[in-house]
Amino acid sequence: MEIVNVKINAAAETSYPIFIGEDILENAYLYIKKYSKAKKYLVVTNTTIFPLYGEKLKNENTEFLIIPDGEIYKNVEFLNKILDKALEIKLERKDAIIALGGGVIGDMAGFAASVYQRGIDFIQIPTTLLAQVDSSVGGKVAVNHKLGKNMIGSFYQPKLVLSDTNTLATLDERQFKTGLSEVLKYAFIEKSCNCDSSYNLFNFLSENKYKVLNRDLKTLNLLINICCNLKSSVVNQDEKEKGLRAILNFGHTYAHAIENITDYKVYTHGEAVSIGMKLIFDLARSLNLITDDYYEKSLKLLNDYGLILKMNFNPDKENFYRIMQSDKKVNNTLINFVMPVSEGAVEIKSDIDKNMILQGI
Ligand code: NAD
Ligand code: GLY
């Protein structure tokens, strides 16, 4: 069992634990009761996850809301369904909403918990690799609007996170790779996370490729622990993304445009991020920000993990640029790029020439 403690702005009273390991779901309520005084729980999950893991959370104090599976349901309509259900079952201020699922369920259930009766306890039980290393940690919760992804949301930290790595066994290869893309992201930003511990995740990933790809649980437990520690360090320093937290968006500036231009139907988030990371390494090399040696090493790592590195179509460049400019992380039309500058280190740059940005598209 691995435990990571997330502290927000170094304040002990807003800290929460992430439990990482096998068979955690079997004893979920033992963990939950230590960190929440809830008497009643609403578990939000979906039609894929409920038949796999729903049984493990059933008890006399728990009700379930099972929503259809897919990013298209992460919207205000389904947020309302969660709130309707919470009211119907008379969930009270001291009760809790539990998210059982990937990032879609976690983001939406977390947002519901943040607004229901001005905020009730929220418990994350992430079941995808992406959710275990990224979305369940750090408190970003949201739903999509038809004019933009994650446009309606808040920062709302969970009471605890239960990452049962047994759940990763049922994840299909595509979704597993999607999570790995975010894992590699941490290797490229590790030194800029200002974490107390030094992991050299880049080397860890190079040396343990087969164990990771074969989903060796001991290796995955350690890997998730490292990623959560790195993210926790960043969130501790900058919960509301005033500065440092933006480094977690390494590769995402391109990725968001790729997802948007393909109407979120062609690539998973992680696939768009791996293409985005390749584009950012190309850009950094063109700008002489990194050595050829680091460029080659990074591309090798991305290739070794079999991540998608190229779009399968040629987008209209002007449209692509316009979409990048409309991203919510853009300030005054200047596009902020998290650029690699040396092994495992990044810097935010916003003065990059448009032609250079579009060169690799
Ligand atoms: P997802 O939640 O859609 O899950 C991917 C697929 O895997 C779904 O079909 C789901 O039903 C299925 N699934 C989940 N767990 C499973 C399991 N154990 N076995 C078999 N199938 C399983 O996608 P995701 O990649 O987990 O999350 C993507 C979402 O996360 C996006 O909405 C994105 O905006 C959000 N996100 C949020 C943050 C944040 O900080 N809050 C960070 C990154 C991404
Ligand atoms: N996934 C980016 C963040 O949590 O800030």
mmCIF file of N, CA, C and O in Angstrom, residues 217-284:
data_model
loop_
_atom_site.group_PDB
_atom_site.id
_atom_site.type_symbol
_atom_site.label_atom_id
_atom_site.label_comp_id
_atom_site.label_asym_id
_atom_site.label_seq_id
_atom_site.Cartn_x
_atom_site.Cartn_y
_atom_site.Cartn_z
ATOM 1 N N LEU A 217 1.746 -4.955 -11.172
ATOM 2 C CA LEU A 217 1.070 -4.108 -10.185
ATOM 3 C C LEU A 217 2.014 -3.383 -9.240
ATOM 4 O O LEU A 217 1.796 -2.230 -8.892
ATOM 5 N N LYS A 218 3.083 -4.059 -8.837
ATOM 6 C CA LYS A 218 4.050 -3.391 -7.939
ATOM 7 C C LYS A 218 4.633 -2.155 -8.630
ATOM 8 O O LYS A 218 4.775 -1.085 -8.026
ATOM 9 N N THR A 219 4.958 -2.333 -9.908
ATOM 10 C CA THR A 219 5.549 -1.219 -10.657
ATOM 11 C C THR A 219 4.518 -0.104 -10.837
ATOM 12 O O THR A 219 4.832 1.082 -10.669
ATOM 13 N N LEU A 220 3.282 -0.504 -11.148
ATOM 14 C CA LEU A 220 2.245 0.527 -11.338
ATOM 15 C C LEU A 220 1.957 1.274 -10.033
ATOM 16 O O LEU A 220 1.768 2.490 -10.033
ATOM 17 N N ASN A 221 1.943 0.542 -8.922
ATOM 18 C CA ASN A 221 1.692 1.214 -7.631
ATOM 19 C C ASN A 221 2.737 2.294 -7.382
ATOM 20 O O ASN A 221 2.424 3.418 -6.971
ATOM 21 N N LEU A 222 3.994 1.936 -7.659
ATOM 22 C CA LEU A 222 5.084 2.890 -7.436
ATOM 23 C C LEU A 222 4.980 4.065 -8.410
ATOM 24 O O LEU A 222 5.140 5.232 -8.024
ATOM 25 N N LEU A 223 4.679 3.728 -9.646
ATOM 26 C CA LEU A 223 4.563 4.767 -10.675
ATOM 27 C C LEU A 223 3.452 5.770 -10.334
ATOM 28 O O LEU A 223 3.639 6.992 -10.441
ATOM 29 N N ILE A 224 2.314 5.258 -9.907
ATOM 30 C CA ILE A 224 1.186 6.140 -9.569
ATOM 31 C C ILE A 224 1.557 6.993 -8.353
ATOM 32 O O ILE A 224 1.259 8.188 -8.294
ATOM 33 N N ASN A 225 2.246 6.371 -7.409
ATOM 34 C CA ASN A 225 2.717 7.116 -6.243
ATOM 35 C C ASN A 225 3.613 8.293 -6.675
ATOM 36 O O ASN A 225 3.428 9.431 -6.223
ATOM 37 N N ILE A 226 4.554 8.024 -7.566
ATOM 38 C CA ILE A 226 5.477 9.082 -8.017
ATOM 39 C C ILE A 226 4.688 10.214 -8.692
ATOM 40 O O ILE A 226 4.867 11.396 -8.377
ATOM 41 N N CYS A 227 3.789 9.838 -9.602
ATOM 42 C CA CYS A 227 3.019 10.861 -10.321
ATOM 43 C C CYS A 227 2.178 11.694 -9.348
ATOM 44 O O CYS A 227 2.098 12.922 -9.469
ATOM 45 N N CYS A 228 1.544 11.014 -8.380
ATOM 46 C CA CYS A 228 0.702 11.745 -7.421
ATOM 47 C C CYS A 228 1.548 12.662 -6.547
ATOM 48 O O CYS A 228 1.128 13.779 -6.215
ATOM 49 N N ASN A 229 2.745 12.216 -6.183
ATOM 50 C CA ASN A 229 3.624 13.089 -5.400
ATOM 51 C C ASN A 229 4.025 14.323 -6.191
ATOM 52 O O ASN A 229 4.064 15.435 -5.658
ATOM 53 N N LEU A 230 4.327 14.127 -7.468
ATOM 54 C CA LEU A 230 4.726 15.276 -8.299
ATOM 55 C C LEU A 230 3.550 16.236 -8.450
ATOM 56 O O LEU A 230 3.693 17.447 -8.279
ATOM 57 N N LYS A 231 2.365 15.682 -8.732
ATOM 58 C CA LYS A 231 1.212 16.567 -8.902
ATOM 59 C C LYS A 231 0.883 17.273 -7.588
ATOM 60 O O LYS A 231 0.571 18.465 -7.564
ATOM 61 N N SER A 232 0.961 16.517 -6.502
ATOM 62 C CA SER A 232 0.655 17.085 -5.190
ATOM 63 C C SER A 232 1.589 18.257 -4.871
ATOM 64 O O SER A 232 1.165 19.283 -4.333
ATOM 65 N N SER A 233 2.849 18.101 -5.227
ATOM 66 C CA SER A 233 3.813 19.174 -4.971
ATOM 67 C C SER A 233 3.412 20.438 -5.738
ATOM 68 O O SER A 233 3.430 21.553 -5.190
ATOM 69 N N VAL A 234 3.000 20.269 -6.982
ATOM 70 C CA VAL A 234 2.613 21.426 -7.806
ATOM 71 C C VAL A 234 1.342 22.074 -7.242
ATOM 72 O O VAL A 234 1.261 23.292 -7.075
ATOM 73 N N VAL A 235 0.359 21.239 -6.900
ATOM 74 C CA VAL A 235 -0.927 21.764 -6.423
ATOM 75 C C VAL A 235 -0.751 22.465 -5.069
ATOM 76 O O VAL A 235 -1.384 23.489 -4.794
ATOM 77 N N ASN A 236 0.133 21.914 -4.267
ATOM 78 C CA ASN A 236 0.430 22.535 -2.975
ATOM 79 C C ASN A 236 0.949 23.966 -3.162
ATOM 80 O O ASN A 236 0.578 24.888 -2.439
ATOM 81 N N GLN A 237 1.762 24.164 -4.187
ATOM 82 C CA GLN A 237 2.346 25.493 -4.411
ATOM 83 C C GLN A 237 1.394 26.439 -5.139
ATOM 84 O O GLN A 237 1.512 27.656 -5.030
ATOM 85 N N ASP A 238 0.456 25.879 -5.910
ATOM 86 C CA ASP A 238 -0.372 26.740 -6.762
ATOM 87 C C ASP A 238 -1.709 26.068 -7.063
ATOM 88 O O ASP A 238 -1.966 25.653 -8.190
ATOM 89 N N GLU A 239 -2.580 26.009 -6.041
ATOM 90 C CA GLU A 239 -3.839 25.280 -6.210
ATOM 91 C C GLU A 239 -4.686 25.830 -7.367
ATOM 92 O O GLU A 239 -5.238 25.083 -8.155
ATOM 93 N N LYS A 240 -4.795 27.150 -7.451
ATOM 94 C CA LYS A 240 -5.747 27.768 -8.394
ATOM 95 C C LYS A 240 -5.130 28.145 -9.741
ATOM 96 O O LYS A 240 -5.676 28.959 -10.475
ATOM 97 N N GLU A 241 -3.996 27.571 -10.045
ATOM 98 C CA GLU A 241 -3.325 27.780 -11.334
ATOM 99 C C GLU A 241 -3.075 29.256 -11.654
ATOM 100 O O GLU A 241 -3.459 29.779 -12.702
ATOM 101 N N LYS A 242 -2.402 29.917 -10.711
ATOM 102 C CA LYS A 242 -1.999 31.304 -10.963
ATOM 103 C C LYS A 242 -0.663 31.330 -11.705
ATOM 104 O O LYS A 242 -0.250 32.341 -12.248
ATOM 105 N N GLY A 243 0.052 30.225 -11.654
ATOM 106 C CA GLY A 243 1.366 30.197 -12.310
ATOM 107 C C GLY A 243 1.853 28.785 -12.511
ATOM 108 O O GLY A 243 1.540 28.126 -13.498
ATOM 109 N N LEU A 244 2.583 28.273 -11.489
ATOM 110 C CA LEU A 244 3.269 26.978 -11.633
ATOM 111 C C LEU A 244 2.382 25.847 -12.144
ATOM 112 O O LEU A 244 2.818 25.028 -12.961
ATOM 113 N N ARG A 245 1.140 25.783 -11.687
ATOM 114 C CA ARG A 245 0.282 24.630 -12.041
ATOM 115 C C ARG A 245 0.146 24.458 -13.565
ATOM 116 O O ARG A 245 -0.114 23.359 -14.047
ATOM 117 N N ALA A 246 0.358 25.554 -14.288
ATOM 118 C CA ALA A 246 0.248 25.459 -15.757
ATOM 119 C C ALA A 246 1.225 24.437 -16.342
ATOM 120 O O ALA A 246 0.979 23.916 -17.431
ATOM 121 N N ILE A 247 2.297 24.123 -15.623
ATOM 122 C CA ILE A 247 3.255 23.152 -16.193
ATOM 123 C C ILE A 247 2.618 21.767 -16.364
ATOM 124 O O ILE A 247 3.093 20.963 -17.149
ATOM 125 N N LEU A 248 1.528 21.521 -15.615
ATOM 126 C CA LEU A 248 0.834 20.231 -15.775
ATOM 127 C C LEU A 248 0.175 20.140 -17.152
ATOM 128 O O LEU A 248 -0.299 19.083 -17.549
ATOM 129 N N ASN A 249 0.149 21.278 -17.847
ATOM 130 C CA ASN A 249 -0.444 21.279 -19.191
ATOM 131 C C ASN A 249 0.606 21.089 -20.269
ATOM 132 O O ASN A 249 0.384 21.455 -21.431
ATOM 133 N N PHE A 250 1.728 20.488 -19.924
ATOM 134 C CA PHE A 250 2.769 20.214 -20.917
ATOM 135 C C PHE A 250 2.163 19.397 -22.074
ATOM 136 O O PHE A 250 1.541 18.360 -21.842
ATOM 137 N N GLY A 251 2.315 19.912 -23.287
ATOM 138 C CA GLY A 251 1.760 19.214 -24.464
ATOM 139 C C GLY A 251 0.287 19.495 -24.695
ATOM 140 O O GLY A 251 -0.269 19.148 -25.729
ATOM 141 N N HIS A 252 -0.374 20.127 -23.705
ATOM 142 C CA HIS A 252 -1.830 20.276 -23.772
ATOM 143 C C HIS A 252 -2.282 21.424 -24.679
ATOM 144 O O HIS A 252 -3.432 21.447 -25.102
ATOM 145 N N THR A 253 -1.415 22.399 -24.942
ATOM 146 C CA THR A 253 -1.851 23.527 -25.777
ATOM 147 C C THR A 253 -2.180 23.016 -27.176
ATOM 148 O O THR A 253 -3.215 23.341 -27.758
ATOM 149 N N TYR A 254 -1.279 22.198 -27.711
ATOM 150 C CA TYR A 254 -1.582 21.562 -28.991
ATOM 151 C C TYR A 254 -2.733 20.553 -28.819
ATOM 152 O O TYR A 254 -3.623 20.456 -29.653
ATOM 153 N N ALA A 255 -2.680 19.797 -27.724
ATOM 154 C CA ALA A 255 -3.667 18.718 -27.530
ATOM 155 C C ALA A 255 -5.102 19.251 -27.527
ATOM 156 O O ALA A 255 -5.990 18.664 -28.153
ATOM 157 N N HIS A 256 -5.313 20.363 -26.825
ATOM 158 C CA HIS A 256 -6.679 20.888 -26.758
ATOM 159 C C HIS A 256 -7.181 21.279 -28.145
ATOM 160 O O HIS A 256 -8.349 21.055 -28.490
ATOM 161 N N ALA A 257 -6.279 21.841 -28.966
ATOM 162 C CA ALA A 257 -6.688 22.213 -30.330
ATOM 163 C C ALA A 257 -6.978 20.952 -31.156
ATOM 164 O O ALA A 257 -7.943 20.916 -31.926
ATOM 165 N N ILE A 258 -6.160 19.925 -30.961
ATOM 166 C CA ILE A 258 -6.374 18.666 -31.707
ATOM 167 C C ILE A 258 -7.728 18.054 -31.318
ATOM 168 O O ILE A 258 -8.512 17.621 -32.166
ATOM 169 N N GLU A 259 -8.015 18.050 -30.017
ATOM 170 C CA GLU A 259 -9.298 17.487 -29.564
ATOM 171 C C GLU A 259 -10.466 18.305 -30.104
ATOM 172 O O GLU A 259 -11.468 17.759 -30.568
ATOM 173 N N ASN A 260 -10.312 19.620 -30.042
ATOM 174 C CA ASN A 260 -11.391 20.507 -30.459
ATOM 175 C C ASN A 260 -11.661 20.378 -31.953
ATOM 176 O O ASN A 260 -12.807 20.223 -32.388
ATOM 177 N N ILE A 261 -10.594 20.372 -32.742
ATOM 178 C CA ILE A 261 -10.741 20.356 -34.197
ATOM 179 C C ILE A 261 -11.334 19.020 -34.683
ATOM 180 O O ILE A 261 -11.944 18.948 -35.741
ATOM 181 N N THR A 262 -11.154 17.981 -33.884
ATOM 182 C CA THR A 262 -11.707 16.672 -34.259
ATOM 183 C C THR A 262 -13.002 16.384 -33.483
ATOM 184 O O THR A 262 -13.452 15.244 -33.407
ATOM 185 N N ASP A 263 -13.537 17.445 -32.868
ATOM 186 C CA ASP A 263 -14.823 17.338 -32.186
ATOM 187 C C ASP A 263 -14.806 16.271 -31.072
ATOM 188 O O ASP A 263 -15.832 15.655 -30.793
ATOM 189 N N TYR A 264 -13.653 16.055 -30.465
ATOM 190 C CA TYR A 264 -13.490 15.101 -29.351
ATOM 191 C C TYR A 264 -13.871 13.676 -29.744
ATOM 192 O O TYR A 264 -14.178 12.852 -28.894
ATOM 193 N N LYS A 265 -13.851 13.378 -31.048
ATOM 194 C CA LYS A 265 -14.344 12.065 -31.489
ATOM 195 C C LYS A 265 -13.235 11.161 -32.009
ATOM 196 O O LYS A 265 -13.423 9.966 -32.131
ATOM 197 N N VAL A 266 -12.085 11.728 -32.362
ATOM 198 C CA VAL A 266 -11.050 10.918 -33.024
ATOM 199 C C VAL A 266 -10.020 10.411 -32.015
ATOM 200 O O VAL A 266 -9.647 9.236 -32.033
ATOM 201 N N TYR A 267 -9.572 11.284 -31.134
ATOM 202 C CA TYR A 267 -8.504 10.931 -30.191
ATOM 203 C C TYR A 267 -9.005 10.996 -28.751
ATOM 204 O O TYR A 267 -9.814 11.854 -28.412
ATOM 205 N N THR A 268 -8.466 10.101 -27.916
ATOM 206 C CA THR A 268 -8.707 10.274 -26.477
ATOM 207 C C THR A 268 -7.847 11.455 -26.026
ATOM 208 O O THR A 268 -6.929 11.891 -26.748
ATOM 209 N N HIS A 269 -8.123 11.947 -24.821
ATOM 210 C CA HIS A 269 -7.347 13.073 -24.293
ATOM 211 C C HIS A 269 -5.850 12.723 -24.277
ATOM 212 O O HIS A 269 -5.011 13.502 -24.732
ATOM 213 N N GLY A 270 -5.526 11.544 -23.801
ATOM 214 C CA GLY A 270 -4.111 11.143 -23.694
ATOM 215 C C GLY A 270 -3.447 11.035 -25.060
ATOM 216 O O GLY A 270 -2.278 11.375 -25.219
ATOM 217 N N GLU A 271 -4.198 10.569 -26.060
ATOM 218 C CA GLU A 271 -3.624 10.480 -27.414
ATOM 219 C C GLU A 271 -3.322 11.876 -27.945
ATOM 220 O O GLU A 271 -2.262 12.104 -28.550
ATOM 221 N N ALA A 272 -4.242 12.799 -27.712
ATOM 222 C CA ALA A 272 -3.998 14.177 -28.154
ATOM 223 C C ALA A 272 -2.796 14.757 -27.413
ATOM 224 O O ALA A 272 -1.978 15.488 -27.988
ATOM 225 N N VAL A 273 -2.649 14.390 -26.138
ATOM 226 C CA VAL A 273 -1.505 14.901 -25.355
ATOM 227 C C VAL A 273 -0.186 14.326 -25.884
ATOM 228 O O VAL A 273 0.817 15.042 -25.978
ATOM 229 N N SER A 274 -0.174 13.040 -26.268
ATOM 230 C CA SER A 274 1.104 12.496 -26.765
ATOM 231 C C SER A 274 1.485 13.145 -28.100
ATOM 232 O O SER A 274 2.651 13.477 -28.321
ATOM 233 N N ILE A 275 0.492 13.404 -28.954
ATOM 234 C CA ILE A 275 0.798 14.125 -30.206
ATOM 235 C C ILE A 275 1.290 15.539 -29.850
ATOM 236 O O ILE A 275 2.267 16.042 -30.407
ATOM 237 N N GLY A 276 0.614 16.158 -28.876
ATOM 238 C CA GLY A 276 0.985 17.508 -28.445
ATOM 239 C C GLY A 276 2.400 17.564 -27.876
ATOM 240 O O GLY A 276 3.143 18.523 -28.111
ATOM 241 N N MET A 277 2.786 16.516 -27.141
ATOM 242 C CA MET A 277 4.150 16.510 -26.564
ATOM 243 C C MET A 277 5.190 16.386 -27.680
ATOM 244 O O MET A 277 6.233 17.029 -27.641
ATOM 245 N N LYS A 278 4.892 15.559 -28.676
ATOM 246 C CA LYS A 278 5.831 15.432 -29.812
ATOM 247 C C LYS A 278 5.979 16.795 -30.506
ATOM 248 O O LYS A 278 7.091 17.234 -30.828
ATOM 249 N N LEU A 279 4.841 17.487 -30.725
ATOM 250 C CA LEU A 279 4.892 18.789 -31.405
ATOM 251 C C LEU A 279 5.696 19.804 -30.583
ATOM 252 O O LEU A 279 6.430 20.621 -31.125
ATOM 253 N N ILE A 280 5.558 19.726 -29.273
ATOM 254 C CA ILE A 280 6.260 20.701 -28.430
ATOM 255 C C ILE A 280 7.770 20.405 -28.421
ATOM 256 O O ILE A 280 8.592 21.323 -28.381
ATOM 257 N N PHE A 281 8.131 19.134 -28.473
ATOM 258 C CA PHE A 281 9.562 18.805 -28.571
ATOM 259 C C PHE A 281 10.123 19.277 -29.918
ATOM 260 O O PHE A 281 11.239 19.794 -29.983
ATOM 261 N N ASP A 282 9.327 19.122 -30.989
ATOM 262 C CA ASP A 282 9.768 19.621 -32.305
ATOM 263 C C ASP A 282 9.988 21.133 -32.246
ATOM 264 O O ASP A 282 10.988 21.653 -32.740
ATOM 265 N N LEU A 283 9.010 21.811 -31.634
ATOM 266 C CA LEU A 283 9.091 23.276 -31.545
ATOM 267 C C LEU A 283 10.314 23.696 -30.725
ATOM 268 O O LEU A 283 11.057 24.602 -31.108
ATOM 269 N N ALA A 284 10.512 23.011 -29.603
ATOM 270 C CA ALA A 284 11.650 23.367 -28.726
ATOM 271 C C ALA A 284 12.981 23.151 -29.444
ATOM 272 O O ALA A 284 13.916 23.954 -29.303
#
